[in-house]
XYZ file of N, CA and C in Angstrom:
846
model
N 10.212 -28.013 49.355
C 9.253 -29.469 50.126
C 8.576 -29.505 51.249
N 7.630 -30.810 51.246
C 6.598 -30.678 51.724
C 6.652 -31.752 53.052
N 5.932 -31.087 53.840
C 5.881 -31.175 55.406
C 6.006 -32.873 55.650
N 5.550 -33.537 54.728
C 5.888 -34.903 55.315
C 7.551 -35.275 54.661
N 7.513 -34.507 53.735
C 9.149 -35.071 53.490
C 9.687 -34.446 54.351
N 9.753 -33.257 54.941
C 11.096 -33.296 55.574
C 10.986 -34.172 56.809
N 9.162 -34.819 57.594
C 9.738 -35.131 58.567
C 9.939 -36.180 58.711
N 9.561 -36.865 57.169
C 10.812 -38.059 57.050
C 11.692 -37.989 57.051
N 12.593 -37.680 56.657
C 13.944 -36.709 56.921
C 14.761 -36.574 58.172
N 14.381 -36.381 58.629
C 14.482 -36.116 60.215
C 14.127 -37.046 60.873
N 13.273 -38.058 60.817
C 13.061 -39.524 60.944
C 14.150 -40.275 60.739
N 15.223 -40.001 59.515
C 15.690 -41.049 59.085
C 16.451 -40.223 59.591
N 17.218 -38.986 59.500
C 18.781 -38.912 60.741
C 18.446 -38.694 61.739
N 17.317 -38.856 62.323
C 17.554 -39.295 63.686
C 17.227 -40.872 63.925
N 17.008 -41.909 63.435
C 17.373 -42.524 62.968
C 18.506 -43.235 62.556
N 19.152 -43.027 62.192
C 20.820 -43.135 61.566
C 21.563 -42.809 62.513
N 21.307 -41.672 63.243
C 22.104 -41.225 64.372
C 22.604 -42.346 65.287
N 20.725 -42.489 66.089
C 20.230 -43.499 67.026
C 21.188 -45.084 65.792
N 21.499 -45.482 65.010
C 21.510 -46.512 64.436
C 23.152 -46.500 64.811
N 23.847 -45.420 64.894
C 25.189 -45.039 64.940
C 25.630 -45.269 66.624
N 25.160 -44.722 67.073
C 24.786 -45.014 68.889
C 24.668 -46.329 69.529
N 24.028 -46.977 68.607
C 23.694 -49.014 68.981
C 25.091 -49.419 69.172
N 25.507 -50.523 70.409
C 25.938 -51.553 70.229
C 26.654 -52.049 68.294
N 27.547 -52.991 68.789
C 27.132 -54.384 67.373
C 26.109 -55.078 67.868
N 26.404 -55.697 68.907
C 25.511 -56.355 69.542
C 23.747 -56.330 69.525
N 23.596 -54.422 69.424
C 22.153 -54.317 69.864
C 21.528 -54.534 67.980
N 23.080 -53.824 67.191
C 22.456 -53.623 66.210
C 22.238 -54.802 65.199
N 23.039 -55.615 65.614
C 22.590 -57.441 65.455
C 21.193 -57.653 64.930
N 20.895 -57.899 66.695
C 19.798 -57.984 67.098
C 18.712 -57.743 66.642
N 18.805 -56.026 66.244
C 17.696 -55.055 65.259
C 17.487 -56.151 64.143
N 18.245 -55.864 63.302
C 18.795 -57.047 62.093
C 17.832 -58.237 61.802
N 18.447 -58.882 62.920
C 18.062 -60.653 62.772
C 16.787 -60.915 63.079
N 15.817 -59.640 64.124
C 15.341 -60.530 64.960
C 14.029 -59.232 64.361
N 14.112 -58.198 63.463
C 13.403 -57.318 62.938
C 13.592 -56.645 61.809
N 14.310 -57.230 61.134
C 14.540 -57.177 59.115
C 14.690 -58.578 58.873
N 15.579 -59.162 59.475
C 15.816 -60.574 58.769
C 14.599 -62.016 58.691
N 14.696 -61.716 59.631
C 13.615 -62.905 60.077
C 14.131 -64.556 59.907
N 15.513 -64.317 61.234
C 16.118 -65.065 60.879
C 15.570 -67.110 61.299
N 14.427 -66.515 61.936
C 13.782 -67.873 62.682
C 13.135 -68.588 61.653
N 12.551 -68.214 60.621
C 11.950 -68.227 59.314
C 12.359 -69.912 59.156
N 13.702 -70.417 58.909
C 14.431 -71.060 58.457
C 15.791 -71.904 59.830
N 15.687 -71.047 60.845
C 16.777 -71.779 61.384
C 16.172 -72.159 62.885
N 14.457 -71.997 62.647
C 14.216 -71.610 64.691
C 12.704 -73.326 64.416
N 13.641 -73.912 65.093
C 12.623 -75.367 64.681
C 11.070 -75.422 64.523
N 10.133 -75.797 64.260
C 8.712 -75.531 64.491
C 8.283 -76.923 65.654
N 6.849 -76.408 66.068
C 6.322 -77.625 66.307
C 4.687 -77.036 66.151
N 3.914 -77.582 66.545
C 2.097 -77.603 65.879
C 2.100 -76.519 66.597
N 2.930 -75.823 68.413
C 2.341 -74.472 68.471
C 3.051 -73.210 67.798
N 3.844 -73.513 67.113
C 4.952 -72.370 65.846
C 6.069 -72.946 66.540
N 7.008 -71.516 66.686
C 8.471 -72.397 67.296
C 8.582 -72.384 68.642
N 9.808 -73.377 68.304
C 10.185 -73.843 69.355
C 11.054 -72.820 70.059
N 11.492 -72.226 70.906
C 12.089 -71.073 71.363
C 13.106 -71.552 72.126
N 12.697 -72.545 73.031
C 13.468 -72.940 73.489
C 14.989 -73.665 72.770
N 14.912 -73.755 71.164
C 15.775 -74.600 70.718
C 16.319 -73.223 69.423
N 16.213 -71.781 70.286
C 16.047 -71.351 69.173
C 17.153 -70.974 67.643
N 17.225 -70.965 66.767
C 18.394 -70.748 65.753
C 19.086 -72.305 65.899
N 18.728 -73.516 65.958
C 19.726 -75.023 66.507
C 19.094 -75.501 64.641
N 18.185 -75.014 64.086
C 17.784 -75.839 62.684
C 17.743 -77.115 62.715
N 16.862 -77.665 62.075
C 16.898 -78.573 61.687
C 15.050 -79.499 60.804
N 14.612 -78.732 62.012
C 12.862 -79.087 60.970
C 12.444 -78.342 59.376
N 13.282 -77.950 59.273
C 12.530 -76.984 57.744
C 13.447 -78.319 56.897
N 12.835 -78.392 55.630
C 13.204 -79.264 55.007
C 13.337 -78.884 53.676
N 13.936 -78.335 52.611
C 13.898 -78.140 50.903
C 14.166 -78.657 50.303
N 13.195 -79.957 49.246
C 14.070 -80.877 48.657
C 13.681 -80.317 47.224
N 14.778 -80.052 46.603
C 14.575 -79.436 45.016
C 15.272 -80.587 44.490
N 15.090 -80.579 42.745
C 16.163 -80.670 41.714
C 17.401 -81.123 42.092
N 18.061 -80.068 42.606
C 19.368 -79.439 43.089
C 19.751 -79.839 44.071
N 18.971 -80.049 45.182
C 19.576 -79.716 46.308
C 18.216 -80.169 47.650
N 18.872 -80.887 48.550
C 17.825 -81.573 49.567
C 18.742 -81.052 50.894
N 18.203 -79.732 51.826
C 19.138 -79.177 52.721
C 18.091 -78.805 53.453
N 18.167 -78.719 54.449
C 17.364 -78.676 56.303
C 18.273 -76.906 56.515
N 17.057 -76.113 57.536
C 17.587 -75.350 58.217
C 18.626 -75.878 59.116
N 19.592 -74.982 59.369
C 21.165 -75.224 59.884
C 21.159 -74.566 61.244
N 22.045 -75.108 62.634
C 21.906 -75.098 63.318
C 23.384 -73.463 63.382
N 22.965 -72.555 64.110
C 23.475 -71.176 63.823
C 23.716 -70.516 65.464
N 23.407 -71.850 66.161
C 24.007 -71.369 67.526
C 25.540 -71.358 67.697
N 25.900 -70.602 69.053
C 27.512 -70.633 69.131
C 27.330 -72.283 69.906
N 27.067 -72.941 69.462
C 27.085 -74.811 69.689
C 28.768 -74.770 69.468
N 30.027 -75.500 69.798
C 30.845 -75.668 68.870
C 31.140 -77.273 67.948
N 30.213 -78.110 67.971
C 30.073 -79.372 67.276
C 28.748 -79.132 66.519
N 27.883 -78.935 67.209
C 26.274 -78.949 65.846
C 26.587 -77.435 65.240
N 26.707 -76.481 65.833
C 26.480 -75.241 65.888
C 27.807 -74.486 64.703
N 27.946 -73.108 64.962
C 28.760 -72.335 64.358
C 30.264 -71.991 65.271
N 29.801 -72.037 67.331
C 30.822 -72.034 67.728
C 32.195 -71.730 67.236
N 32.765 -73.005 66.458
C 33.849 -73.095 65.949
C 34.568 -72.227 65.423
N 33.398 -71.845 64.378
C 33.770 -70.905 63.051
C 34.293 -69.497 63.370
N 35.220 -69.187 62.598
C 35.785 -67.464 62.491
C 35.303 -66.754 62.547
N 34.914 -65.171 62.458
C 34.263 -64.214 62.487
C 34.367 -64.330 60.696
N 35.733 -64.522 60.089
C 35.349 -64.650 58.537
C 34.561 -65.524 58.213
N 34.513 -66.940 58.621
C 34.412 -67.821 57.976
C 32.347 -67.586 58.299
N 31.931 -67.025 59.397
C 30.650 -66.777 59.020
C 30.368 -65.438 58.203
N 31.184 -64.640 57.705
C 30.929 -63.756 56.818
C 30.804 -64.004 55.404
N 32.072 -65.185 55.212
C 31.708 -65.873 53.645
C 30.849 -66.429 53.747
N 29.928 -66.954 54.792
C 28.824 -67.622 54.958
C 27.639 -66.795 54.161
N 27.590 -66.129 54.958
C 26.473 -65.121 54.873
C 26.328 -64.516 53.607
N 27.782 -63.930 52.462
C 27.660 -62.795 51.659
C 28.165 -63.975 50.547
N 28.861 -64.859 50.866
C 29.063 -65.916 49.568
C 28.881 -67.714 49.372
N 28.392 -67.489 50.231
C 27.407 -68.798 50.467
C 28.420 -69.587 50.437
N 30.041 -69.761 51.340
C 30.621 -70.921 51.174
C 30.645 -71.291 52.854
N 30.631 -72.427 52.911
C 30.972 -73.321 54.395
C 32.412 -72.640 54.575
N 32.601 -72.988 55.828
C 34.097 -72.972 56.439
C 34.627 -74.396 55.878
N 34.145 -75.658 55.389
C 34.483 -76.640 54.745
C 35.266 -76.469 53.230
N 34.525 -75.227 52.851
C 34.613 -74.686 51.220
C 33.719 -75.111 49.985
N 32.863 -75.956 50.893
C 31.412 -76.436 49.852
C 30.701 -75.589 49.957
N 29.660 -75.142 48.604
C 29.148 -74.311 48.526
C 27.780 -74.720 49.474
N 26.887 -73.376 49.725
C 25.851 -73.218 50.434
C 24.384 -73.228 49.409
N 23.961 -73.523 49.645
C 22.727 -73.298 48.949
C 22.073 -72.483 48.499
N 21.376 -71.561 47.696
C 20.798 -70.068 47.826
C 19.352 -70.465 48.533
N 18.968 -71.358 49.152
C 17.923 -71.327 50.476
C 18.415 -70.570 51.383
N 19.887 -70.472 51.571
C 20.246 -69.607 52.399
C 20.002 -67.813 51.482
N 19.556 -67.083 51.861
C 19.573 -66.166 50.733
C 21.107 -65.101 50.667
N 22.354 -65.544 50.738
C 23.061 -65.089 50.669
C 23.270 -63.891 49.548
N 22.880 -64.066 48.263
C 22.643 -62.989 47.480
C 22.294 -61.944 48.047
N 21.177 -62.263 48.589
C 20.668 -61.041 49.300
C 21.785 -60.112 50.403
N 22.036 -60.902 50.811
C 23.438 -60.339 51.980
C 24.662 -59.657 51.763
N 25.109 -59.826 50.319
C 26.147 -59.376 49.855
C 26.029 -57.205 49.675
N 24.831 -56.912 49.822
C 24.903 -55.900 49.763
C 24.891 -55.316 51.464
N 25.221 -55.995 52.313
C 25.486 -55.706 53.731
C 26.473 -54.676 54.091
N 26.490 -53.322 54.816
C 27.486 -52.859 54.792
C 28.618 -53.689 55.684
N 29.766 -53.224 56.253
C 30.543 -53.721 56.918
C 30.482 -53.703 58.300
N 29.889 -52.313 59.055
C 29.696 -52.855 60.736
C 28.258 -53.358 60.604
N 27.138 -53.535 59.740
C 26.416 -54.655 59.966
C 26.717 -56.010 59.661
N 27.482 -56.542 59.121
C 28.184 -57.895 58.694
C 28.776 -58.124 59.638
N 29.384 -57.146 60.633
C 29.986 -57.115 62.202
C 28.622 -57.712 62.872
N 27.712 -56.569 63.026
C 26.981 -56.499 64.015
C 26.153 -57.819 63.927
N 26.014 -58.576 62.903
C 25.154 -59.485 63.274
C 25.657 -60.645 63.591
N 27.278 -61.028 63.173
C 28.026 -61.769 63.465
C 28.078 -61.357 65.475
N 28.611 -60.292 65.596
C 28.649 -60.048 66.940
C 26.986 -60.935 67.909
N 26.007 -60.368 67.506
C 24.643 -60.823 67.864
C 24.878 -62.286 67.859
N 24.985 -62.839 66.901
C 24.960 -64.446 66.657
C 26.312 -65.297 68.005
N 26.607 -64.670 68.156
C 27.976 -65.252 69.135
C 27.416 -64.676 70.693
N 25.979 -64.301 70.397
C 25.668 -64.033 72.028
C 24.337 -65.056 72.356
N 24.082 -65.425 71.144
C 22.770 -66.484 71.291
C 23.060 -67.813 72.506
N 22.193 -68.403 73.107
C 22.649 -69.874 73.063
C 22.881 -70.885 72.776
N 23.666 -71.737 73.186
C 24.445 -72.622 72.680
C 23.442 -73.753 72.754
N 23.308 -74.059 70.947
C 22.182 -75.896 71.618
C 22.464 -76.689 70.861
N 22.460 -76.974 71.226
C 22.978 -79.242 70.895
C 22.466 -79.466 70.087
N 21.906 -79.492 68.405
C 21.062 -79.965 67.898
C 21.772 -80.187 66.327
N 22.182 -81.884 65.859
C 23.011 -82.097 64.909
C 21.843 -81.667 63.187
N 22.093 -81.492 62.542
C 20.838 -81.494 61.644
C 21.948 -82.197 60.723
N 21.337 -82.891 59.324
C 21.763 -83.866 58.826
C 21.915 -82.963 57.193
N 23.693 -83.226 57.074
C 24.663 -82.867 55.641
C 23.266 -82.473 54.966
N 23.688 -81.008 54.260
C 22.878 -81.299 52.452
C 23.349 -82.349 51.669
N 22.345 -82.581 50.580
C 22.701 -83.252 49.313
C 22.339 -82.479 48.475
N 23.387 -82.229 47.580
C 23.573 -81.414 46.404
C 23.556 -82.626 45.627
N 22.894 -82.201 44.616
C 22.326 -83.341 43.546
C 22.538 -82.987 41.822
N 22.781 -81.423 41.789
C 22.811 -81.054 40.523
C 23.515 -79.432 40.992
N 24.475 -78.992 39.213
C 24.435 -77.512 39.831
C 23.705 -76.298 40.023
N 23.877 -75.485 40.984
C 23.311 -74.828 41.487
C 23.365 -73.452 40.241
N 21.725 -72.489 40.646
C 21.930 -71.432 39.559
C 22.017 -70.848 40.748
N 22.631 -69.646 40.705
C 22.896 -68.766 41.370
C 22.271 -67.061 40.804
N 21.371 -66.785 40.946
C 20.838 -65.049 40.529
C 21.275 -63.781 41.202
N 22.339 -63.416 40.731
C 22.421 -62.256 41.772
C 21.956 -60.863 41.736
N 20.920 -60.089 43.146
C 20.445 -59.363 42.810
C 20.895 -58.096 42.683
N 20.085 -57.122 41.336
C 20.162 -56.221 40.542
C 20.973 -55.112 41.853
N 21.948 -53.800 41.378
C 21.886 -53.249 42.893
C 22.147 -53.647 43.547
N 22.884 -54.794 44.250
C 23.281 -55.463 45.656
C 23.999 -56.084 45.708
N 25.033 -56.202 44.423
C 26.477 -57.304 44.107
C 27.171 -56.765 45.184
N 27.382 -55.201 46.051
C 28.532 -54.743 46.763
C 28.086 -54.372 47.628
N 28.876 -54.520 49.078
C 28.349 -53.426 49.927
C 28.223 -52.731 49.974
N 26.978 -51.950 50.672
C 26.587 -50.432 50.787
C 27.482 -49.922 51.103
N 28.035 -48.163 51.199
C 28.568 -47.540 52.256
C 27.882 -47.599 53.312
N 28.161 -46.968 54.721
C 27.193 -46.013 55.714
C 26.397 -44.897 55.396
N 27.237 -44.731 54.573
C 26.598 -42.673 53.951
C 25.285 -43.358 52.884
N 25.893 -44.277 52.164
C 24.429 -44.507 51.292
C 23.013 -44.530 52.338
N 23.120 -44.990 53.264
C 21.724 -45.458 54.299
C 21.348 -44.348 54.340
N 21.858 -42.928 54.184
C 21.056 -41.608 54.734
C 20.803 -41.335 53.630
N 19.988 -41.266 52.780
C 19.187 -41.609 51.137
C 18.264 -42.274 51.656
N 16.403 -41.960 52.036
C 15.835 -42.897 52.352
C 15.650 -43.542 51.394
N 15.217 -43.812 49.967
C 14.700 -44.948 48.921
C 15.980 -45.691 48.786
N 17.118 -45.087 49.069
C 18.236 -46.047 49.075
C 18.403 -47.177 50.259
N 17.790 -46.182 51.886
C 17.788 -47.132 52.727
C 16.685 -48.631 52.874
N 15.522 -47.498 51.989
C 14.564 -48.788 52.034
C 14.788 -50.074 51.245
N 15.473 -49.307 50.196
C 15.982 -50.788 48.598
C 17.074 -51.872 49.429
N 17.810 -50.796 50.730
C 18.405 -51.746 51.127
C 17.982 -52.999 52.535
N 16.876 -51.825 53.206
C 16.598 -53.064 54.095
C 15.172 -54.322 53.446
N 15.102 -53.767 52.417
C 14.461 -54.474 51.636
C 15.360 -55.597 51.111
N 15.723 -55.226 50.792
C 17.203 -56.524 49.787
C 17.491 -57.524 51.721
N 17.933 -56.927 52.255
C 18.463 -57.994 53.641
C 17.052 -58.534 54.561
N 15.857 -57.767 53.843
C 14.888 -58.716 54.546
C 14.151 -59.470 53.263
N 15.386 -59.842 52.194
C 15.316 -61.216 50.703
C 13.543 -60.995 50.422
N 12.834 -59.495 49.888
C 11.758 -59.594 49.728
C 11.264 -59.889 48.268
N 12.449 -59.542 47.283
C 12.260 -60.144 46.299
C 12.765 -61.611 45.789
N 12.811 -62.175 46.574
C 13.184 -63.521 46.712
C 11.606 -64.368 46.459
N 10.147 -63.847 46.932
C 9.496 -64.217 46.882
C 8.979 -63.346 45.553
N 9.241 -62.181 45.522
C 8.022 -61.280 44.870
C 8.738 -61.214 43.571
N 9.915 -61.543 43.415
C 10.418 -61.289 41.721
C 10.140 -62.764 41.412
N 9.553 -63.827 41.748
C 10.402 -65.175 41.345
C 8.833 -65.714 40.312
N 8.757 -66.033 39.230
C 7.860 -66.239 37.971
C 6.727 -67.831 38.822
N 5.328 -67.555 38.314
C 4.462 -69.232 38.585
C 5.588 -70.374 38.596
N 6.444 -70.458 37.572
C 6.852 -71.685 37.477
C 8.039 -71.516 38.628
N 8.292 -70.368 39.832
C 9.482 -70.806 40.369
C 10.885 -70.100 40.307
N 10.734 -69.659 38.588
C 12.367 -69.371 38.246
C 12.147 -67.510 39.340
N 13.640 -67.467 39.805
C 13.916 -66.314 39.807
C 13.972 -65.159 38.277
N 13.041 -64.081 38.068
C 13.088 -62.716 36.862
C 13.263 -61.527 37.889
N 14.545 -61.262 38.586
C 14.774 -59.735 38.262
C 14.487 -58.928 36.903
N 14.650 -58.908 36.371
C 14.919 -58.277 34.843
C 12.828 -57.809 34.526
N 12.304 -58.953 34.644
C 11.145 -59.210 34.293
C 10.026 -59.341 35.251
N 10.205 -59.556 36.424
C 9.251 -60.059 37.436
C 9.435 -59.184 38.586
N 9.900 -58.091 38.469
C 10.114 -57.650 39.564
C 9.731 -56.796 40.264
N 9.194 -57.796 41.193
C 7.846 -57.150 42.524
C 6.271 -57.535 42.090
N 6.699 -58.317 40.973
C 5.418 -58.966 40.234
C 4.763 -59.728 40.690
N 5.668 -60.821 41.398
C 4.810 -62.023 42.245
C 4.234 -63.167 41.215
N 3.866 -64.058 41.740
C 2.596 -64.736 40.786
C 3.115 -66.520 41.261
N 4.158 -66.331 42.053
C 4.633 -67.751 42.759
C 3.927 -68.202 43.314
N 2.965 -69.711 43.415
C 2.150 -70.185 44.303
C 2.756 -71.071 45.337
N 3.290 -70.586 46.743
C 3.912 -71.363 47.574
C 2.743 -72.180 48.285
N 3.310 -73.528 48.724
C 2.421 -74.640 49.345
C 3.199 -75.113 50.572
N 2.463 -75.520 51.502
C 3.178 -75.627 53.154
C 2.279 -76.235 53.500
N 2.780 -76.391 55.428
C 1.686 -76.914 56.183
C 0.705 -76.250 56.479
N 0.436 -74.739 56.577
C -0.157 -73.668 56.490
C -1.089 -73.393 55.658
N -0.574 -74.286 54.285
C -1.650 -74.152 53.291
C -0.983 -73.730 52.066
N -1.901 -72.942 51.537
C -0.678 -72.583 49.887
C -1.415 -70.714 50.252
N -0.243 -70.258 49.707
C -0.600 -68.933 48.901
C 0.080 -68.175 47.806
N -0.123 -67.153 47.186
C 0.437 -66.626 45.843
C 1.215 -65.474 45.972
N 2.237 -65.318 45.776
C 3.233 -64.051 46.256
C 2.986 -62.871 45.612
N 2.035 -61.775 46.023
C 1.439 -60.803 45.975
C 2.438 -60.181 44.862
N 1.510 -59.047 44.071
C 2.278 -57.860 43.239
C 2.577 -56.821 43.731
N 3.691 -55.754 44.294
C 3.864 -55.701 45.386
C 4.313 -54.213 44.320
N 4.662 -53.445 43.117
C 4.703 -53.010 42.068
C 4.036 -52.076 42.183
N 4.205 -50.685 41.406
C 3.533 -49.431 41.931
C 2.008 -49.092 40.911
N 1.686 -50.300 40.156
C 0.483 -50.270 39.467
C -0.343 -50.299 40.084
N -1.428 -48.988 40.016
C -2.791 -48.811 40.470
C -3.030 -50.194 40.975
N -3.533 -51.249 39.732
C -5.020 -51.336 40.165
C -4.415 -53.067 40.565
N -2.703 -54.199 40.158
C -2.486 -55.122 39.636
C -1.511 -55.181 41.656
N -1.189 -54.541 41.048
C 0.183 -54.105 42.972
C -0.516 -53.237 43.793
N 0.538 -52.722 44.258
C -0.336 -51.617 45.640
C 0.390 -50.400 45.352
N -0.177 -49.553 43.788
C 0.264 -48.229 43.313
C -1.014 -47.031 44.377
N -2.243 -47.786 44.058
C -3.716 -47.126 44.704
C -3.529 -47.057 46.369
N -2.200 -48.181 46.967
C -2.681 -48.040 48.396
C -1.895 -46.559 49.175
N -2.444 -46.598 50.213
C -1.941 -45.277 51.271
C -0.526 -45.658 52.010
N -0.017 -44.823 52.482
C 1.331 -44.627 53.092
C 1.210 -46.241 54.210
N 0.468 -45.715 54.406
C -0.359 -46.183 55.908
C -1.359 -47.759 55.900
N -1.498 -48.147 54.312
C -2.186 -49.928 54.615
C -0.923 -50.422 53.907
N 0.384 -49.602 53.204
C 1.161 -50.597 53.130
C 2.040 -50.716 54.907
N 2.300 -49.730 55.071
C 3.461 -49.765 56.642
C 2.168 -50.955 57.057
N 0.406 -50.819 57.687
C -0.024 -51.996 58.191
C 0.252 -53.095 57.844
N 0.093 -52.916 56.444
C 0.507 -55.252 55.774
C 1.624 -55.641 56.408
N 2.796 -54.714 56.729
C 3.723 -54.659 57.091
C 3.738 -55.340 58.202
N 3.491 -54.515 59.518
C 3.991 -54.274 60.563
C 2.388 -55.267 60.956
N 1.179 -55.615 59.996
C 0.250 -55.832 60.825
C -0.191 -57.822 60.187
N 0.292 -58.083 59.008
C 0.211 -58.838 58.563
C -1.192 -58.836 57.624
N -1.662 -57.673 57.247
C -2.792 -57.811 56.763
C -3.138 -56.694 55.151
N -3.976 -56.849 54.162
C -4.228 -56.168 53.316
C -4.809 -55.100 53.384
N -5.409 -54.564 52.341
C -5.908 -53.007 52.780
C -7.250 -53.766 52.451
N -7.543 -54.839 52.331
C -8.903 -55.206 52.369
C -8.472 -55.651 53.975
N -7.947 -56.050 54.817
C -8.259 -57.168 55.999
C -7.835 -58.462 55.892
N -6.879 -59.038 54.464
C -6.890 -60.151 54.308
C -6.248 -60.925 54.889
N -5.731 -61.591 55.898
C -4.953 -61.906 56.507
C -3.577 -62.778 55.688
N -2.445 -62.333 55.919
C -1.083 -62.687 54.913
C -1.345 -64.074 55.840
N -0.620 -65.241 55.301
C -0.294 -66.510 55.329
C 1.204 -66.657 55.030
N 2.152 -67.653 55.398
C 3.580 -68.101 55.114
C 3.709 -68.296 53.731
N 4.543 -67.268 53.323
C 5.909 -66.672 54.055
C 5.557 -65.038 54.057
N 4.411 -64.800 53.961
C 4.377 -63.621 53.691
C 3.928 -62.707 55.315
N 3.895 -63.784 56.224
C 3.145 -63.448 57.618
C 4.300 -63.112 58.518
N 5.125 -61.756 58.414
C 6.447 -61.428 58.992
C 6.508 -59.914 60.012
N 4.775 -59.954 60.147
C 4.489 -59.021 61.642
C 5.458 -59.003 62.874
N 5.735 -60.296 62.854
C 6.215 -60.270 63.959
C 7.682 -59.817 63.964
N 7.918 -59.505 63.014
C 9.308 -59.093 62.884
C 9.510 -58.025 62.383
N 8.542 -57.369 61.341
C 8.659 -55.913 60.575
C 8.187 -54.896 61.900
N 7.575 -55.476 62.389
C 6.813 -54.927 63.766
C 7.550 -54.159 64.680
N 9.019 -54.664 64.324
C 9.718 -54.527 65.508
C 10.736 -53.243 64.854
N 10.602 -53.417 62.921
C 11.317 -52.566 63.098
C 10.885 -50.755 63.033
N 11.777 -49.441 62.786
C 11.457 -48.727 63.279
C 11.056 -47.477 62.252
N 10.149 -46.418 63.466
C 9.256 -45.706 62.306
C 10.015 -44.994 60.985
N 11.044 -44.663 60.777
C 12.430 -44.401 60.081
C 12.124 -45.399 58.738
N 12.524 -46.644 59.409
C 12.842 -47.460 58.479
C 11.944 -48.192 58.013
N 10.870 -47.816 58.202
C 9.041 -48.515 57.604
C 8.866 -47.565 56.382
N 9.246 -46.200 56.921
C 8.734 -45.344 56.251
C 9.742 -45.359 54.703
N 11.519 -45.435 54.506
C 12.396 -45.566 54.311
C 11.633 -46.759 52.911
N 11.057 -48.431 53.845
C 10.755 -48.536 53.298
C 9.548 -48.775 51.754
N 8.848 -47.887 52.700
C 7.390 -47.376 51.831
C 8.225 -46.930 50.516
N 8.835 -45.645 50.779
C 9.213 -44.395 50.061
C 9.947 -45.759 48.678
N 10.914 -46.667 48.984
C 11.706 -47.545 48.059
C 10.487 -48.430 47.144
N 9.144 -48.608 48.211
C 8.426 -49.523 47.343
C 7.613 -48.478 45.794
N 7.374 -47.579 46.391
C 6.696 -46.348 45.295
C 7.677 -46.109 44.221
N 8.915 -46.932 44.555
C 9.321 -46.564 43.295
C 9.344 -47.948 42.315
N 9.058 -48.886 42.553
C 8.907 -50.335 41.881
C 8.137 -49.980 40.241
N 9.176 -50.300 39.423
C 7.858 -49.816 38.653
C 6.810 -50.550 38.124
N 5.497 -50.312 37.806
C 4.676 -50.770 37.394
C 4.538 -51.704 36.870
N 4.111 -53.253 36.655
C 3.844 -54.467 35.919
C 2.607 -54.770 36.736
N 2.133 -55.304 35.404
C 0.343 -55.707 35.429
C 0.588 -57.201 35.609
């Protein structure tokens, strides 16, 4: 066993002990603000970026597809326009099953298939943290559903993880990458179709937005097309600084360094360890 592996295992054990010592609110804060990047859909945007005084109140992000037209919803505790009147069970069901408290489905723009893996404690933690947010009154237009929605489940993530599974470095990395919904972009074919069987990590889809356009990168272990030749430090730097190994600055939706830079060293190491296991695809 190498010194590096011993150090990683020691760091992981320490991180697990630290996470267990966190209160539910502290753990939920970490998950929402360092891993899941919930601002991306739920916080209104202005010319200068996120409008933080209206954080998590939704409304400005719109997705118009053949199957639905939806906006980022208000997830603050406002009782009339947010989720303040929702029960804990209703919030959890929306997160993991994609079901609104009124019984209607929630579009897969909300990545609930990726949240099915959440441990029971982490699900409790997210709810506890959401309860602490400042309520913001902001009525968001209701979604419009135009056709049946195809829901793709994530291989290996259809059931909640047990806490003890997070003691395994690679499994922990997979868990973190899943709730960060990495494969929502990196397993999307150029035509926009999710393909977890043949395009797992291959990338290739062209994203367009106010920030311009960007193609989802190949994050498989392929030495030329993917990141197989990258060092661990280069992968970590890409996550925490938003740049490629050559220094190219990432655009949305991959520019998540504001979140990933808050992750613990042990969790970053676990992510890298898991990425090393992604089969190479050219």
